[in-house]
């Protein structure tokens, strides 16, 4: 018998995250922004509610994991001031 896999993904949250990601990426296409990712984690439990990766290249998008992809250090430095403002 196979192993049991338990997922904490929440379908409405997953769909909402993908919709919002695409909504924000489309206006940025003129600035050559094509890829993005969203990871939603519930603080109290650590459950992953949404894990979305979107690539503007349809032929290779299923092979791209934007959540785990390596990024330049500047990417992370910009994230912290953003969260501080929220």
JSON list of C-alpha atoms in Angstrom, two decimals:
[
{"chain": "A", "resi": 1, "resn": "UNK", "atom": "CA", "xyz": [0.00, 0.00, 0.00]},
{"chain": "A", "resi": 2, "resn": "UNK", "atom": "CA", "xyz": [1.06, 3.59, -0.63]},
{"chain": "A", "resi": 3, "resn": "UNK", "atom": "CA", "xyz": [1.69, 6.24, 1.95]},
{"chain": "A", "resi": 4, "resn": "UNK", "atom": "CA", "xyz": [-1.03, 8.63, 3.04]},
{"chain": "A", "resi": 5, "resn": "UNK", "atom": "CA", "xyz": [-0.43, 12.25, 2.08]},
{"chain": "A", "resi": 6, "resn": "UNK", "atom": "CA", "xyz": [-2.09, 14.93, 4.17]},
{"chain": "A", "resi": 7, "resn": "UNK", "atom": "CA", "xyz": [-2.40, 18.35, 2.56]},
{"chain": "A", "resi": 8, "resn": "UNK", "atom": "CA", "xyz": [-3.18, 21.55, 4.42]},
{"chain": "A", "resi": 9, "resn": "UNK", "atom": "CA", "xyz": [-3.80, 23.51, 1.22]},
{"chain": "A", "resi": 10, "resn": "UNK", "atom": "CA", "xyz": [-7.08, 25.38, 1.27]},
{"chain": "A", "resi": 11, "resn": "UNK", "atom": "CA", "xyz": [-8.71, 25.42, -2.16]},
{"chain": "A", "resi": 12, "resn": "UNK", "atom": "CA", "xyz": [-10.39, 28.86, -1.91]},
{"chain": "A", "resi": 13, "resn": "UNK", "atom": "CA", "xyz": [-7.17, 30.40, -0.53]},
{"chain": "A", "resi": 14, "resn": "UNK", "atom": "CA", "xyz": [-5.14, 28.72, -3.27]},
{"chain": "A", "resi": 15, "resn": "UNK", "atom": "CA", "xyz": [-7.45, 30.07, -6.00]},
{"chain": "A", "resi": 16, "resn": "UNK", "atom": "CA", "xyz": [-7.49, 33.55, -4.43]},
{"chain": "A", "resi": 17, "resn": "UNK", "atom": "CA", "xyz": [-3.68, 33.64, -4.22]},
{"chain": "A", "resi": 18, "resn": "UNK", "atom": "CA", "xyz": [-3.33, 32.65, -7.88]},
{"chain": "A", "resi": 19, "resn": "UNK", "atom": "CA", "xyz": [-5.95, 35.19, -8.96]},
{"chain": "A", "resi": 20, "resn": "UNK", "atom": "CA", "xyz": [-4.27, 38.02, -7.02]},
{"chain": "A", "resi": 21, "resn": "UNK", "atom": "CA", "xyz": [-0.81, 37.06, -8.29]},
{"chain": "A", "resi": 22, "resn": "UNK", "atom": "CA", "xyz": [-1.92, 37.11, -11.92]},
{"chain": "A", "resi": 23, "resn": "UNK", "atom": "CA", "xyz": [-3.85, 40.34, -11.29]},
{"chain": "A", "resi": 24, "resn": "UNK", "atom": "CA", "xyz": [-0.68, 42.05, -10.05]},
{"chain": "A", "resi": 25, "resn": "UNK", "atom": "CA", "xyz": [1.66, 40.57, -12.64]},
{"chain": "A", "resi": 26, "resn": "UNK", "atom": "CA", "xyz": [-0.32, 41.49, -15.77]},
{"chain": "A", "resi": 27, "resn": "UNK", "atom": "CA", "xyz": [0.17, 45.28, -15.44]},
{"chain": "A", "resi": 28, "resn": "UNK", "atom": "CA", "xyz": [3.90, 44.73, -14.85]},
{"chain": "A", "resi": 29, "resn": "UNK", "atom": "CA", "xyz": [4.49, 42.86, -18.14]},
{"chain": "A", "resi": 30, "resn": "UNK", "atom": "CA", "xyz": [5.61, 46.09, -19.81]},
{"chain": "A", "resi": 31, "resn": "UNK", "atom": "CA", "xyz": [8.40, 46.27, -17.20]},
{"chain": "A", "resi": 32, "resn": "UNK", "atom": "CA", "xyz": [9.48, 42.72, -18.07]},
{"chain": "A", "resi": 33, "resn": "UNK", "atom": "CA", "xyz": [8.04, 41.21, -14.87]},
{"chain": "A", "resi": 34, "resn": "UNK", "atom": "CA", "xyz": [6.67, 37.78, -15.77]},
{"chain": "A", "resi": 35, "resn": "UNK", "atom": "CA", "xyz": [7.12, 35.51, -12.77]},
{"chain": "A", "resi": 36, "resn": "UNK", "atom": "CA", "xyz": [5.84, 35.49, -9.21]},
{"chain": "A", "resi": 37, "resn": "UNK", "atom": "CA", "xyz": [5.03, 33.30, -6.25]},
{"chain": "A", "resi": 38, "resn": "UNK", "atom": "CA", "xyz": [2.79, 33.34, -3.19]},
{"chain": "A", "resi": 39, "resn": "UNK", "atom": "CA", "xyz": [3.18, 31.28, -0.03]},
{"chain": "A", "resi": 40, "resn": "UNK", "atom": "CA", "xyz": [0.44, 31.59, 2.62]},
{"chain": "A", "resi": 41, "resn": "UNK", "atom": "CA", "xyz": [1.17, 30.05, 6.01]},
{"chain": "A", "resi": 42, "resn": "UNK", "atom": "CA", "xyz": [-1.16, 30.04, 9.01]},
{"chain": "A", "resi": 43, "resn": "UNK", "atom": "CA", "xyz": [0.90, 31.38, 11.92]},
{"chain": "A", "resi": 44, "resn": "UNK", "atom": "CA", "xyz": [-0.70, 29.39, 14.72]},
{"chain": "A", "resi": 45, "resn": "UNK", "atom": "CA", "xyz": [-0.43, 25.97, 13.11]},
{"chain": "A", "resi": 46, "resn": "UNK", "atom": "CA", "xyz": [2.29, 26.39, 10.47]},
{"chain": "A", "resi": 47, "resn": "UNK", "atom": "CA", "xyz": [-0.09, 24.90, 7.91]},
{"chain": "A", "resi": 48, "resn": "UNK", "atom": "CA", "xyz": [0.55, 25.88, 4.31]},
{"chain": "A", "resi": 49, "resn": "UNK", "atom": "CA", "xyz": [-2.76, 27.23, 3.00]},
{"chain": "A", "resi": 50, "resn": "UNK", "atom": "CA", "xyz": [-1.60, 28.30, -0.46]},
{"chain": "A", "resi": 51, "resn": "UNK", "atom": "CA", "xyz": [1.49, 27.54, -2.53]},
{"chain": "A", "resi": 52, "resn": "UNK", "atom": "CA", "xyz": [1.35, 29.28, -5.90]},
{"chain": "A", "resi": 53, "resn": "UNK", "atom": "CA", "xyz": [4.00, 29.79, -8.53]},
{"chain": "A", "resi": 54, "resn": "UNK", "atom": "CA", "xyz": [3.33, 31.55, -11.83]},
{"chain": "A", "resi": 55, "resn": "UNK", "atom": "CA", "xyz": [5.66, 31.90, -14.79]},
{"chain": "A", "resi": 56, "resn": "UNK", "atom": "CA", "xyz": [4.96, 34.00, -17.84]},
{"chain": "A", "resi": 57, "resn": "UNK", "atom": "CA", "xyz": [6.48, 31.25, -20.00]},
{"chain": "A", "resi": 58, "resn": "UNK", "atom": "CA", "xyz": [3.61, 28.76, -20.51]},
{"chain": "A", "resi": 59, "resn": "UNK", "atom": "CA", "xyz": [5.79, 25.94, -21.88]},
{"chain": "A", "resi": 60, "resn": "UNK", "atom": "CA", "xyz": [8.12, 25.89, -18.87]},
{"chain": "A", "resi": 61, "resn": "UNK", "atom": "CA", "xyz": [5.82, 27.15, -16.09]},
{"chain": "A", "resi": 62, "resn": "UNK", "atom": "CA", "xyz": [4.98, 23.68, -14.79]},
{"chain": "A", "resi": 63, "resn": "UNK", "atom": "CA", "xyz": [8.69, 23.11, -14.14]},
{"chain": "A", "resi": 64, "resn": "UNK", "atom": "CA", "xyz": [9.21, 26.38, -12.22]},
{"chain": "A", "resi": 65, "resn": "UNK", "atom": "CA", "xyz": [8.80, 26.49, -8.44]},
{"chain": "A", "resi": 66, "resn": "UNK", "atom": "CA", "xyz": [8.87, 30.20, -7.77]},
{"chain": "A", "resi": 67, "resn": "UNK", "atom": "CA", "xyz": [8.46, 29.73, -4.03]},
{"chain": "A", "resi": 68, "resn": "UNK", "atom": "CA", "xyz": [11.71, 27.76, -3.68]},
{"chain": "A", "resi": 69, "resn": "UNK", "atom": "CA", "xyz": [13.66, 29.48, -6.47]},
{"chain": "A", "resi": 70, "resn": "UNK", "atom": "CA", "xyz": [16.86, 31.21, -5.41]},
{"chain": "A", "resi": 71, "resn": "UNK", "atom": "CA", "xyz": [16.75, 35.01, -5.41]},
{"chain": "A", "resi": 72, "resn": "UNK", "atom": "CA", "xyz": [19.23, 37.83, -5.10]},
{"chain": "A", "resi": 73, "resn": "UNK", "atom": "CA", "xyz": [19.80, 39.21, -1.60]},
{"chain": "A", "resi": 74, "resn": "UNK", "atom": "CA", "xyz": [18.12, 42.50, -2.54]},
{"chain": "A", "resi": 75, "resn": "UNK", "atom": "CA", "xyz": [14.83, 40.67, -3.00]},
{"chain": "A", "resi": 76, "resn": "UNK", "atom": "CA", "xyz": [14.70, 39.72, 0.65]},
{"chain": "A", "resi": 77, "resn": "UNK", "atom": "CA", "xyz": [15.84, 43.12, 1.87]},
{"chain": "A", "resi": 78, "resn": "UNK", "atom": "CA", "xyz": [12.92, 44.78, 0.08]},
{"chain": "A", "resi": 79, "resn": "UNK", "atom": "CA", "xyz": [10.46, 42.37, 1.69]},
{"chain": "A", "resi": 80, "resn": "UNK", "atom": "CA", "xyz": [11.17, 43.33, 5.31]},
{"chain": "A", "resi": 81, "resn": "UNK", "atom": "CA", "xyz": [10.36, 47.07, 4.97]},
{"chain": "A", "resi": 82, "resn": "UNK", "atom": "CA", "xyz": [7.18, 46.12, 3.11]},
{"chain": "A", "resi": 83, "resn": "UNK", "atom": "CA", "xyz": [6.01, 43.94, 5.99]},
{"chain": "A", "resi": 84, "resn": "UNK", "atom": "CA", "xyz": [6.95, 46.66, 8.49]},
{"chain": "A", "resi": 85, "resn": "UNK", "atom": "CA", "xyz": [4.57, 49.03, 6.70]},
{"chain": "A", "resi": 86, "resn": "UNK", "atom": "CA", "xyz": [1.69, 46.58, 6.93]}
]
